[in-house]
Structures are given as C-alpha cells and as structure tokens.
Coordinates of N, CA and C in Angstrom, one line a residue:
M1 N -20.2 10.2 -24.8 CA -19.3 10.7 -23.8 C -20.0 11.6 -22.8
K2 N -20.1 11.2 -21.6 CA -20.8 11.9 -20.6 C -19.7 12.7 -19.7
R3 N -19.6 14.0 -20.0 CA -18.5 14.8 -19.4 C -19.1 15.8 -18.5
Q4 N -20.3 15.6 -18.0 CA -20.9 16.6 -17.1 C -20.0 16.8 -15.8
F5 N -19.5 15.6 -15.4 CA -18.6 15.7 -14.2 C -17.4 16.6 -14.4
L6 N -16.8 16.5 -15.6 CA -15.7 17.4 -15.9 C -16.0 18.8 -15.8
F7 N -17.1 19.2 -16.4 CA -17.5 20.7 -16.4 C -17.9 21.1 -15.1
A8 N -18.5 20.2 -14.3 CA -18.9 20.6 -12.9 C -17.6 20.8 -12.1
L9 N -16.6 19.9 -12.3 CA -15.4 20.1 -11.5 C -14.7 21.4 -11.8
Y10 N -14.7 21.8 -13.1 CA -14.0 23.1 -13.5 C -14.7 24.3 -12.8
Q11 N -15.9 24.1 -12.3 CA -16.6 25.3 -11.6 C -16.2 25.4 -10.2
T12 N -15.5 24.4 -9.6 CA -15.1 24.5 -8.2 C -13.8 25.3 -8.1
P13 N -13.4 25.8 -7.0 CA -12.2 26.5 -6.8 C -10.9 25.7 -7.3
R14 N -10.9 24.5 -6.9 CA -9.7 23.6 -7.3 C -9.8 23.4 -8.8
G15 N -11.0 23.2 -9.3 CA -11.1 22.9 -10.7 C -10.7 24.1 -11.5
K16 N -11.0 25.3 -11.1 CA -10.6 26.5 -11.8 C -9.1 26.6 -11.8
L17 N -8.4 26.3 -10.7 CA -7.0 26.3 -10.7 C -6.4 25.2 -11.6
L18 N -7.0 24.1 -11.6 CA -6.6 23.0 -12.5 C -6.8 23.4 -14.0
Q19 N -7.8 24.1 -14.3 CA -8.1 24.6 -15.7 C -7.0 25.5 -16.1
T20 N -6.6 26.4 -15.2 CA -5.5 27.3 -15.5 C -4.2 26.6 -15.8
M21 N -3.9 25.6 -15.0 CA -2.7 24.8 -15.1 C -2.7 24.0 -16.5
E22 N -3.9 23.5 -16.8 CA -4.0 22.7 -18.0 C -3.9 23.6 -19.2
A23 N -4.5 24.7 -19.2 CA -4.4 25.7 -20.3 C -2.9 26.1 -20.5
S24 N -2.2 26.3 -19.5 CA -0.8 26.7 -19.6 C 0.0 25.5 -20.2
Y25 N -0.3 24.3 -19.8 CA 0.4 23.2 -20.3 C 0.1 22.9 -21.8
L26 N -1.2 23.0 -22.1 CA -1.5 22.8 -23.5 C -0.9 23.9 -24.4
K27 N -0.9 25.1 -23.9 CA -0.3 26.2 -24.7 C 1.2 25.8 -25.0
R28 N 1.9 25.3 -24.1 CA 3.3 24.9 -24.3 C 3.4 23.7 -25.2
S29 N 2.4 22.9 -25.2 CA 2.5 21.6 -25.9 C 2.2 21.7 -27.4
I30 N 1.6 22.8 -27.8 CA 1.3 23.0 -29.2 C 2.5 23.6 -29.8
T31 N 3.4 22.7 -30.3 CA 4.7 23.1 -30.9 C 4.6 23.0 -32.4
V32 N 3.6 22.6 -33.0 CA 3.5 22.5 -34.5 C 3.3 23.9 -35.0
S33 N 3.6 24.0 -36.3 CA 3.3 25.3 -37.0 C 1.8 25.5 -37.2
C34 N 1.5 26.8 -37.2 CA 0.1 27.2 -37.4 C -0.5 26.8 -38.7
K35 N 0.4 26.5 -39.7 CA 0.0 26.0 -41.0 C -0.3 24.5 -41.0
Q36 N 0.1 23.8 -40.0 CA -0.1 22.4 -39.9 C -1.5 22.1 -39.4
N37 N -1.9 20.8 -39.4 CA -3.2 20.4 -39.0 C -3.3 20.0 -37.6
Q38 N -4.2 20.5 -36.8 CA -4.4 20.2 -35.4 C -5.8 19.7 -35.1
L39 N -5.9 18.7 -34.3 CA -7.2 18.2 -34.0 C -7.4 18.0 -32.5
Q40 N -8.4 18.6 -31.9 CA -8.8 18.4 -30.5 C -10.1 17.6 -30.5
I41 N -10.1 16.5 -29.8 CA -11.3 15.6 -29.6 C -11.9 15.9 -28.3
G42 N -13.1 16.5 -28.3 CA -13.7 16.9 -27.1 C -13.6 18.4 -26.8
G43 N -14.7 19.1 -26.9 CA -14.6 20.6 -26.7 C -14.6 20.9 -25.2
L44 N -13.9 22.0 -24.9 CA -13.8 22.5 -23.5 C -14.6 23.8 -23.3
G45 N -14.5 24.7 -24.3 CA -15.2 26.0 -24.2 C -14.2 27.1 -23.8
W46 N -13.0 26.7 -23.4 CA -12.0 27.7 -23.1 C -10.7 27.5 -23.9
E47 N -10.9 27.0 -25.1 CA -9.7 26.8 -25.9 C -8.9 28.1 -26.2
N48 N -9.6 29.2 -26.2 CA -8.9 30.5 -26.5 C -7.9 30.8 -25.4
E49 N -7.8 30.1 -24.3 CA -6.8 30.3 -23.3 C -5.5 29.6 -23.7
F50 N -5.5 28.7 -24.7 CA -4.2 28.1 -25.1 C -4.0 28.1 -26.6
V51 N -5.0 28.6 -27.4 CA -4.9 28.6 -28.8 C -5.3 30.0 -29.3
D52 N -4.4 30.6 -30.2 CA -4.8 31.8 -30.9 C -5.4 31.4 -32.2
F53 N -6.7 31.5 -32.3 CA -7.4 31.1 -33.5 C -7.2 32.0 -34.7
S54 N -6.7 33.2 -34.5 CA -6.4 34.1 -35.6 C -5.1 33.6 -36.3
L55 N -4.3 32.8 -35.6 CA -3.1 32.2 -36.2 C -3.3 30.7 -36.6
Y56 N -3.9 30.0 -35.7 CA -4.1 28.5 -36.0 C -5.5 28.3 -36.6
R57 N -5.5 28.6 -37.9 CA -6.8 28.5 -38.7 C -7.2 27.1 -39.0
N58 N -6.2 26.2 -38.9 CA -6.5 24.7 -39.2 C -6.8 23.9 -37.9
Y59 N -7.0 24.6 -36.8 CA -7.3 24.0 -35.5 C -8.8 23.5 -35.5
L60 N -9.0 22.2 -35.4 CA -10.3 21.6 -35.5 C -10.7 21.0 -34.2
I61 N -11.9 21.3 -33.8 CA -12.4 20.6 -32.5 C -13.6 19.7 -33.0
L62 N -13.4 18.4 -32.6 CA -14.4 17.4 -32.9 C -15.1 17.1 -31.6
D63 N -16.4 17.2 -31.6 CA -17.2 16.9 -30.3 C -18.6 16.5 -30.7
G64 N -19.1 15.5 -30.0 CA -20.4 14.9 -30.3 C -21.5 15.9 -30.2
K65 N -21.3 16.9 -29.4 CA -22.3 18.0 -29.2 C -21.9 19.3 -29.7
A66 N -20.8 19.3 -30.5 CA -20.3 20.5 -31.2 C -19.9 21.6 -30.1
L67 N -19.4 21.1 -29.0 CA -18.9 22.0 -27.9 C -17.5 22.5 -28.3
G68 N -17.1 23.6 -27.7 CA -15.8 24.2 -28.0 C -15.9 25.7 -28.3
D69 N -14.7 26.3 -28.3 CA -14.7 27.8 -28.5 C -15.3 28.2 -29.8
G70 N -16.0 29.3 -29.8 CA -16.7 29.7 -31.0 C -15.7 30.2 -32.2
G71 N -14.5 30.4 -31.8 CA -13.5 30.9 -32.8 C -12.9 29.7 -33.6
A72 N -13.1 28.5 -33.2 CA -12.5 27.3 -33.8 C -13.4 26.7 -34.9
L73 N -12.8 26.0 -35.8 CA -13.5 25.1 -36.7 C -14.1 23.9 -35.8
K74 N -15.3 23.6 -36.0 CA -15.9 22.5 -35.2 C -16.7 21.5 -36.1
V75 N -16.6 20.3 -35.7 CA -17.3 19.2 -36.3 C -18.0 18.4 -35.3
A76 N -19.3 18.1 -35.4 CA -20.1 17.2 -34.5 C -19.9 15.8 -35.0
A77 N -19.2 15.0 -34.3 CA -19.0 13.6 -34.7 C -18.5 12.8 -33.5
K78 N -18.5 11.5 -33.6 CA -18.1 10.6 -32.6 C -16.6 10.3 -32.7
A79 N -16.0 10.2 -31.5 CA -14.5 10.1 -31.4 C -14.1 8.7 -32.0
F80 N -15.0 7.7 -31.8 CA -14.6 6.3 -32.2 C -14.8 6.1 -33.7
N81 N -15.2 7.1 -34.4 CA -15.4 7.0 -35.9 C -15.2 8.4 -36.5
L82 N -13.9 8.7 -36.5 CA -13.5 10.1 -37.0 C -13.7 10.3 -38.5
P83 N -14.4 11.3 -38.9 CA -14.6 11.6 -40.3 C -13.4 12.4 -40.9
I84 N -12.3 11.8 -40.7 CA -11.0 12.5 -41.0 C -10.1 11.6 -41.8
Q85 N -9.4 12.1 -42.8 CA -8.6 11.4 -43.7 C -7.4 10.7 -42.9
T86 N -7.0 9.5 -43.3 CA -5.9 8.8 -42.7 C -4.6 9.6 -42.8
E87 N -3.9 9.7 -41.7 CA -2.5 10.3 -41.7 C -2.6 11.8 -42.2
S88 N -3.6 12.5 -41.7 CA -3.7 13.9 -42.1 C -3.5 14.9 -41.0
M89 N -3.3 14.5 -39.8 CA -3.1 15.4 -38.7 C -1.7 15.4 -38.1
D90 N -1.2 16.6 -37.8 CA 0.1 16.7 -37.2 C 0.1 16.7 -35.7
L91 N -1.1 17.1 -35.1 CA -1.2 17.1 -33.7 C -2.6 16.7 -33.3
V92 N -2.8 15.8 -32.3 CA -4.1 15.5 -31.8 C -4.0 15.7 -30.3
I93 N -5.0 16.4 -29.7 CA -5.2 16.6 -28.3 C -6.4 15.9 -27.8
L94 N -6.2 15.1 -26.7 CA -7.4 14.4 -26.0 C -7.5 15.0 -24.6
P95 N -8.3 16.0 -24.4 CA -8.4 16.6 -23.1 C -9.5 16.0 -22.3
H96 N -9.2 15.0 -21.4 CA -10.1 14.3 -20.6 C -11.3 13.7 -21.4
I97 N -10.9 13.0 -22.4 CA -11.9 12.3 -23.2 C -11.9 10.8 -22.9
L98 N -10.8 10.2 -22.7 CA -10.8 8.7 -22.5 C -11.4 8.2 -21.3
E99 N -11.4 9.0 -20.2 CA -12.1 8.7 -19.0 C -13.6 8.5 -19.1
F100 N -14.2 9.2 -20.1 CA -15.6 9.3 -20.3 C -16.1 8.5 -21.5
D101 N -15.2 7.9 -22.2 CA -15.5 7.2 -23.5 C -15.6 5.7 -23.3
A102 N -16.8 5.1 -23.4 CA -16.9 3.7 -23.3 C -16.2 2.9 -24.4
R103 N -15.9 3.6 -25.5 CA -15.2 3.0 -26.6 C -13.8 3.6 -26.8
R104 N -13.1 3.7 -25.7 CA -11.8 4.4 -25.6 C -10.8 3.7 -26.5
F105 N -10.8 2.4 -26.5 CA -9.8 1.7 -27.3 C -10.0 2.0 -28.8
Q106 N -11.2 2.0 -29.3 CA -11.5 2.3 -30.7 C -11.1 3.8 -31.0
T107 N -11.4 4.6 -30.0 CA -11.0 6.0 -30.2 C -9.5 6.2 -30.3
L108 N -8.7 5.4 -29.5 CA -7.3 5.5 -29.7 C -6.8 4.9 -31.0
R109 N -7.5 3.9 -31.5 CA -7.1 3.4 -32.8 C -7.4 4.4 -33.9
E110 N -8.5 5.1 -33.8 CA -8.8 6.2 -34.7 C -7.8 7.3 -34.7
V111 N -7.4 7.7 -33.5 CA -6.4 8.7 -33.3 C -5.1 8.2 -34.0
N112 N -4.7 7.0 -33.8 CA -3.5 6.4 -34.4 C -3.6 6.5 -36.0
R113 N -4.8 6.3 -36.4 CA -5.1 6.3 -37.9 C -4.9 7.7 -38.5
V114 N -5.5 8.7 -37.9 CA -5.5 10.0 -38.5 C -4.2 10.8 -38.3
L115 N -3.3 10.4 -37.3 CA -2.1 11.1 -37.1 C -1.0 10.7 -38.1
K116 N -0.3 11.7 -38.6 CA 0.8 11.4 -39.5 C 1.9 10.7 -38.8
P117 N 2.8 9.9 -39.5 CA 4.0 9.5 -38.9 C 4.8 10.7 -38.4
G118 N 5.3 10.7 -37.2 CA 6.0 11.8 -36.7 C 5.0 12.9 -36.0
G119 N 3.7 12.6 -36.1 CA 2.8 13.5 -35.5 C 2.8 13.3 -34.0
E120 N 2.2 14.3 -33.3 CA 2.2 14.3 -31.8 C 0.8 14.1 -31.2
L121 N 0.8 13.4 -30.1 CA -0.5 13.2 -29.4 C -0.3 13.7 -28.0
V122 N -1.2 14.5 -27.5 CA -1.2 15.0 -26.1 C -2.5 14.5 -25.4
V123 N -2.3 13.8 -24.3 CA -3.4 13.3 -23.6 C -3.5 13.9 -22.2
L124 N -4.7 14.4 -21.8 CA -4.9 14.8 -20.5 C -5.9 13.8 -19.8
N125 N -5.5 13.3 -18.6 CA -6.3 12.4 -17.8 C -6.3 12.8 -16.4
F126 N -7.4 12.5 -15.7 CA -7.4 12.6 -14.2 C -6.5 11.5 -13.7
S127 N -5.8 11.9 -12.6 CA -4.9 10.9 -11.9 C -5.8 10.0 -11.1
P128 N -5.6 8.7 -11.2 CA -6.4 7.8 -10.4 C -6.1 7.8 -8.9
F129 N -5.1 8.6 -8.6 CA -4.7 8.7 -7.2 C -5.0 10.0 -6.6
S130 N -5.8 10.8 -7.4 CA -6.1 12.2 -6.9 C -7.2 12.1 -5.8
L131 N -6.9 12.6 -4.6 CA -7.9 12.7 -3.6 C -8.9 13.8 -3.9
A132 N -8.5 14.9 -4.5 CA -9.4 15.9 -4.8 C -10.5 15.5 -5.8
V133 N -10.1 14.8 -6.9 CA -11.0 14.4 -7.9 C -11.9 13.3 -7.3
R134 N -11.4 12.4 -6.5 CA -12.3 11.3 -5.9 C -13.3 11.9 -4.9
F135 N -12.8 12.9 -4.2 CA -13.8 13.6 -3.3 C -14.9 14.3 -4.0
Q136 N -14.6 15.0 -5.1 CA -15.6 15.6 -5.9 C -16.5 14.6 -6.6
F137 N -15.9 13.4 -7.0 CA -16.7 12.3 -7.5 C -17.7 11.8 -6.6
L138 N -17.3 11.6 -5.3 CA -18.3 11.1 -4.3 C -19.3 12.2 -3.9
W139 N -18.8 13.5 -3.9 CA -19.7 14.5 -3.5 C -20.9 14.7 -4.4
D140 N -20.6 14.7 -5.7 CA -21.6 14.9 -6.7 C -22.1 13.6 -7.3
R141 N -22.9 12.8 -6.6 CA -23.2 11.5 -7.0 C -24.0 11.5 -8.3
K142 N -24.9 12.4 -8.5 CA -25.7 12.4 -9.7 C -24.8 12.5 -11.0
L143 N -23.9 13.5 -11.0 CA -23.0 13.6 -12.1 C -22.0 12.4 -12.2
A144 N -21.6 12.0 -11.0 CA -20.6 10.9 -11.0 C -21.1 9.6 -11.6
D145 N -22.4 9.4 -11.3 CA -23.0 8.1 -11.8 C -23.0 8.0 -13.3
S146 N -23.0 9.2 -14.0 CA -22.9 9.1 -15.4 C -21.5 8.8 -15.9
W147 N -20.6 8.8 -15.1 CA -19.2 8.6 -15.5 C -18.8 7.1 -15.2
R148 N -19.1 6.7 -14.0 CA -18.7 5.3 -13.5 C -17.2 5.2 -13.3
A149 N -16.5 6.3 -13.1 CA -15.1 6.3 -12.6 C -14.2 5.4 -13.4
H150 N -14.0 5.8 -14.7 CA -13.0 5.1 -15.5 C -11.7 5.8 -15.4
F151 N -11.1 5.7 -14.2 CA -9.7 6.3 -14.0 C -8.7 5.4 -14.7
I152 N -7.8 6.1 -15.4 CA -6.8 5.4 -16.2 C -5.4 5.8 -15.6
S153 N -4.6 4.8 -15.2 CA -3.2 5.2 -14.7 C -2.3 5.5 -15.9
K154 N -1.2 6.2 -15.5 CA -0.2 6.5 -16.5 C 0.4 5.3 -17.1
A155 N 0.7 4.3 -16.3 CA 1.3 3.0 -16.7 C 0.4 2.3 -17.8
R156 N -0.9 2.3 -17.5 CA -1.8 1.6 -18.4 C -1.9 2.4 -19.7
M157 N -2.0 3.7 -19.6 CA -2.0 4.5 -20.8 C -0.8 4.3 -21.7
L158 N 0.4 4.2 -21.1 CA 1.6 4.0 -21.8 C 1.6 2.7 -22.5
D159 N 1.1 1.7 -21.8 CA 1.0 0.3 -22.4 C 0.2 0.3 -23.7
W160 N -1.0 1.0 -23.6 CA -1.8 1.1 -24.8 C -1.1 1.8 -25.9
L161 N -0.5 2.9 -25.6 CA 0.2 3.7 -26.6 C 1.4 3.0 -27.3
K162 N 2.1 2.3 -26.4 CA 3.2 1.5 -27.0 C 2.8 0.5 -28.0
L163 N 1.6 -0.1 -27.7 CA 1.1 -1.1 -28.7 C 0.8 -0.5 -30.0
M164 N 0.6 0.8 -30.1 CA 0.3 1.5 -31.3 C 1.6 2.2 -31.8
N165 N 2.7 1.9 -31.3 CA 4.0 2.5 -31.7 C 4.2 3.9 -31.4
F166 N 3.6 4.4 -30.3 CA 3.9 5.8 -29.9 C 5.1 5.8 -28.9
E167 N 5.9 6.8 -29.0 CA 7.0 7.0 -28.1 C 6.8 8.2 -27.2
L168 N 7.0 8.0 -25.9 CA 6.7 9.0 -24.9 C 7.8 10.1 -25.1
L169 N 7.3 11.4 -25.2 CA 8.2 12.5 -25.2 C 8.4 13.1 -23.8
T170 N 7.2 13.5 -23.2 CA 7.2 14.1 -21.9 C 6.0 13.6 -21.1
A171 N 6.1 13.6 -19.8 CA 5.0 13.3 -18.9 C 5.0 14.4 -17.9
A172 N 3.8 14.8 -17.5 CA 3.7 15.9 -16.5 C 2.5 15.6 -15.6
E173 N 2.6 16.1 -14.4 CA 1.5 16.0 -13.4 C 1.3 17.4 -12.8
F174 N 0.1 17.8 -12.6 CA -0.2 19.2 -12.0 C -1.5 19.2 -11.3
G175 N -1.7 20.3 -10.6 CA -2.9 20.3 -9.7 C -2.6 19.6 -8.4
W176 N -1.4 19.7 -7.9 CA -1.0 19.1 -6.6 C -1.8 19.7 -5.4
I177 N -2.3 18.8 -4.6 CA -3.1 19.2 -3.5 C -2.4 18.7 -2.2
V178 N -2.2 19.6 -1.3 CA -1.6 19.3 0.0 C -2.6 18.7 0.9
T179 N -2.4 17.5 1.5 CA -3.3 16.9 2.3 C -2.8 16.7 3.8
P180 N -3.7 16.4 4.7 CA -3.2 16.2 6.1 C -2.4 14.9 6.3
F181 N -2.4 14.1 5.2 CA -1.6 12.8 5.3 C -0.2 13.0 4.8
P182 N 0.7 12.1 5.1 CA 2.1 12.3 4.6 C 2.2 12.0 3.1
M183 N 1.5 12.7 2.3 CA 1.5 12.4 0.9 C 0.9 13.6 0.2
A184 N 1.1 13.7 -1.1 CA 0.4 14.8 -1.9 C -0.3 14.1 -3.1
S185 N -1.2 14.7 -3.7 CA -2.0 14.1 -4.8 C -2.1 15.0 -5.9
S186 N -1.7 14.6 -7.1 CA -2.0 15.4 -8.3 C -3.3 15.2 -8.9
S187 N -4.0 16.2 -9.4 CA -5.3 16.1 -9.9 C -5.3 15.6 -11.3
S188 N -4.3 16.0 -12.1 CA -4.3 15.7 -13.5 C -2.9 15.3 -14.0
A189 N -2.9 14.4 -15.0 CA -1.6 14.0 -15.6 C -1.7 14.1 -17.1
S190 N -0.6 14.3 -17.7 CA -0.5 14.5 -19.2 C 0.6 13.7 -19.7
L191 N 0.4 13.1 -20.9 CA 1.4 12.5 -21.7 C 1.5 13.1 -23.1
R192 N 2.7 13.4 -23.5 CA 2.9 13.9 -24.9 C 3.7 12.9 -25.6
C193 N 3.2 12.4 -26.7 CA 3.8 11.2 -27.4 C 4.0 11.5 -28.9
L194 N 4.9 10.8 -29.5 CA 5.3 10.9 -30.9 C 4.9 9.6 -31.6
R195 N 4.1 9.7 -32.7 CA 3.7 8.5 -33.4 C 4.8 8.1 -34.4
W196 N 5.3 6.9 -34.4 CA 6.2 6.3 -35.3 C 5.4 5.5 -36.3
P197 N 5.8 5.4 -37.6 CA 5.1 4.5 -38.5 C 5.3 3.0 -38.1
M198 N 4.2 2.2 -38.3 CA 4.2 0.8 -37.9 C 5.2 0.1 -38.8
A199 N 5.9 -0.9 -38.3 CA 6.8 -1.7 -39.1 C 6.0 -2.5 -40.1
S200 N 6.6 -2.8 -41.2 CA 5.9 -3.6 -42.2 C 5.7 -5.0 -41.7
G201 N 4.5 -5.5 -41.9 CA 4.2 -6.9 -41.4 C 3.5 -6.9 -40.1
R202 N 3.3 -5.7 -39.5 CA 2.6 -5.7 -38.2 C 1.1 -5.4 -38.5

C-alpha cells in the first residue's frame, strides 16, 4: 500500500480541513461498545482525534508498516491476509485503504471474513469527482505516480459490498470545495454498512 499521497494531502490546508471532518465523522461512526472488538486497517497517526484509547482497549490498528497512534494496539501485517480469527470483529474501519491497495478485492474478502454477522464496516474513500484531490494528484507527480489514481465511485463500492451481503446504513460526503464552475466537489466520501450472514448454499 503506497499511501504517501494521502499523508502529503493531509499536510495541505484543504487536507487538514478534510482530516478534521473525517475525524469527526469517524468519532460518530464508532457506535460499538468499548468492550467489543474494533479493527482499523491502515494507520493514520491521528487516531486519538476520534478514539479514546483509555476506554477502547480492544481497538486494533493493522498496518504493513505498523503506522498508527502510539496509544493503540498495533499489528504489522498485510490487509489482504489478515492474521485475525474469522468472525471476531464487531467493527472494521478502512480509512483510505482501498484506493492504494492493488489487492483491494482480496482485502474486502478478508474484511468480510473477520467481521461478525451484524458487524459494521466503515469505508473512507476519495471521491472520484473531487477537483481538489485531482488537482493535488497532478500537482505532486512524484507521490501521485506511486498511486496510479485508483479512484473508486460510491456506486462501484456499493456493488462490491452487496455481493458480500453488506447492507448500506448511511452514506456521507464531506470536504466540499466551492469552485468557479456551476458545481461543487466533495473531497471524501464514506459508507457505513452492516454485514449480514451469507445465506446457506452461497
């Protein structure tokens, strides 16, 4: 996962604003009990803005480079091969992971495997229609080349999740940028989904 572009974006004025919005959204999205099991795939380094680790002692961050807030439990591992027991997680958060993951389909299958029936999945993705993100992408060629622009639309993401028997609970867009054109563009989009058990025979 080459996420240098993500961290560079968060250092820009618009990126810092987006980070604040995403932290607020994630804080509201963590509705499970602090005694339940939570998994975040992909460290951010500012998890303390939306998680109180003194309460959420079972909050686990899995990252290939062991990135993430120092107060959290951390495991260095690959997202497409999670070293986690099947149906053991109550909540999984994917903060801008799938855009950078060449094996994103396998990662989603692994997420589906480790989530309990009735567990929740929260996905953060850059909007493919974001003028601000695309401008930053073109501006920083060196970092952008390591990404290769795997923008994923909300419709496509929902199609993938429906195949795995997820039900959409809420969808949100934030980081809206006013432009000189007769349109606005959101920088980031989120999906919050519920995993249902697969029907027998599927």
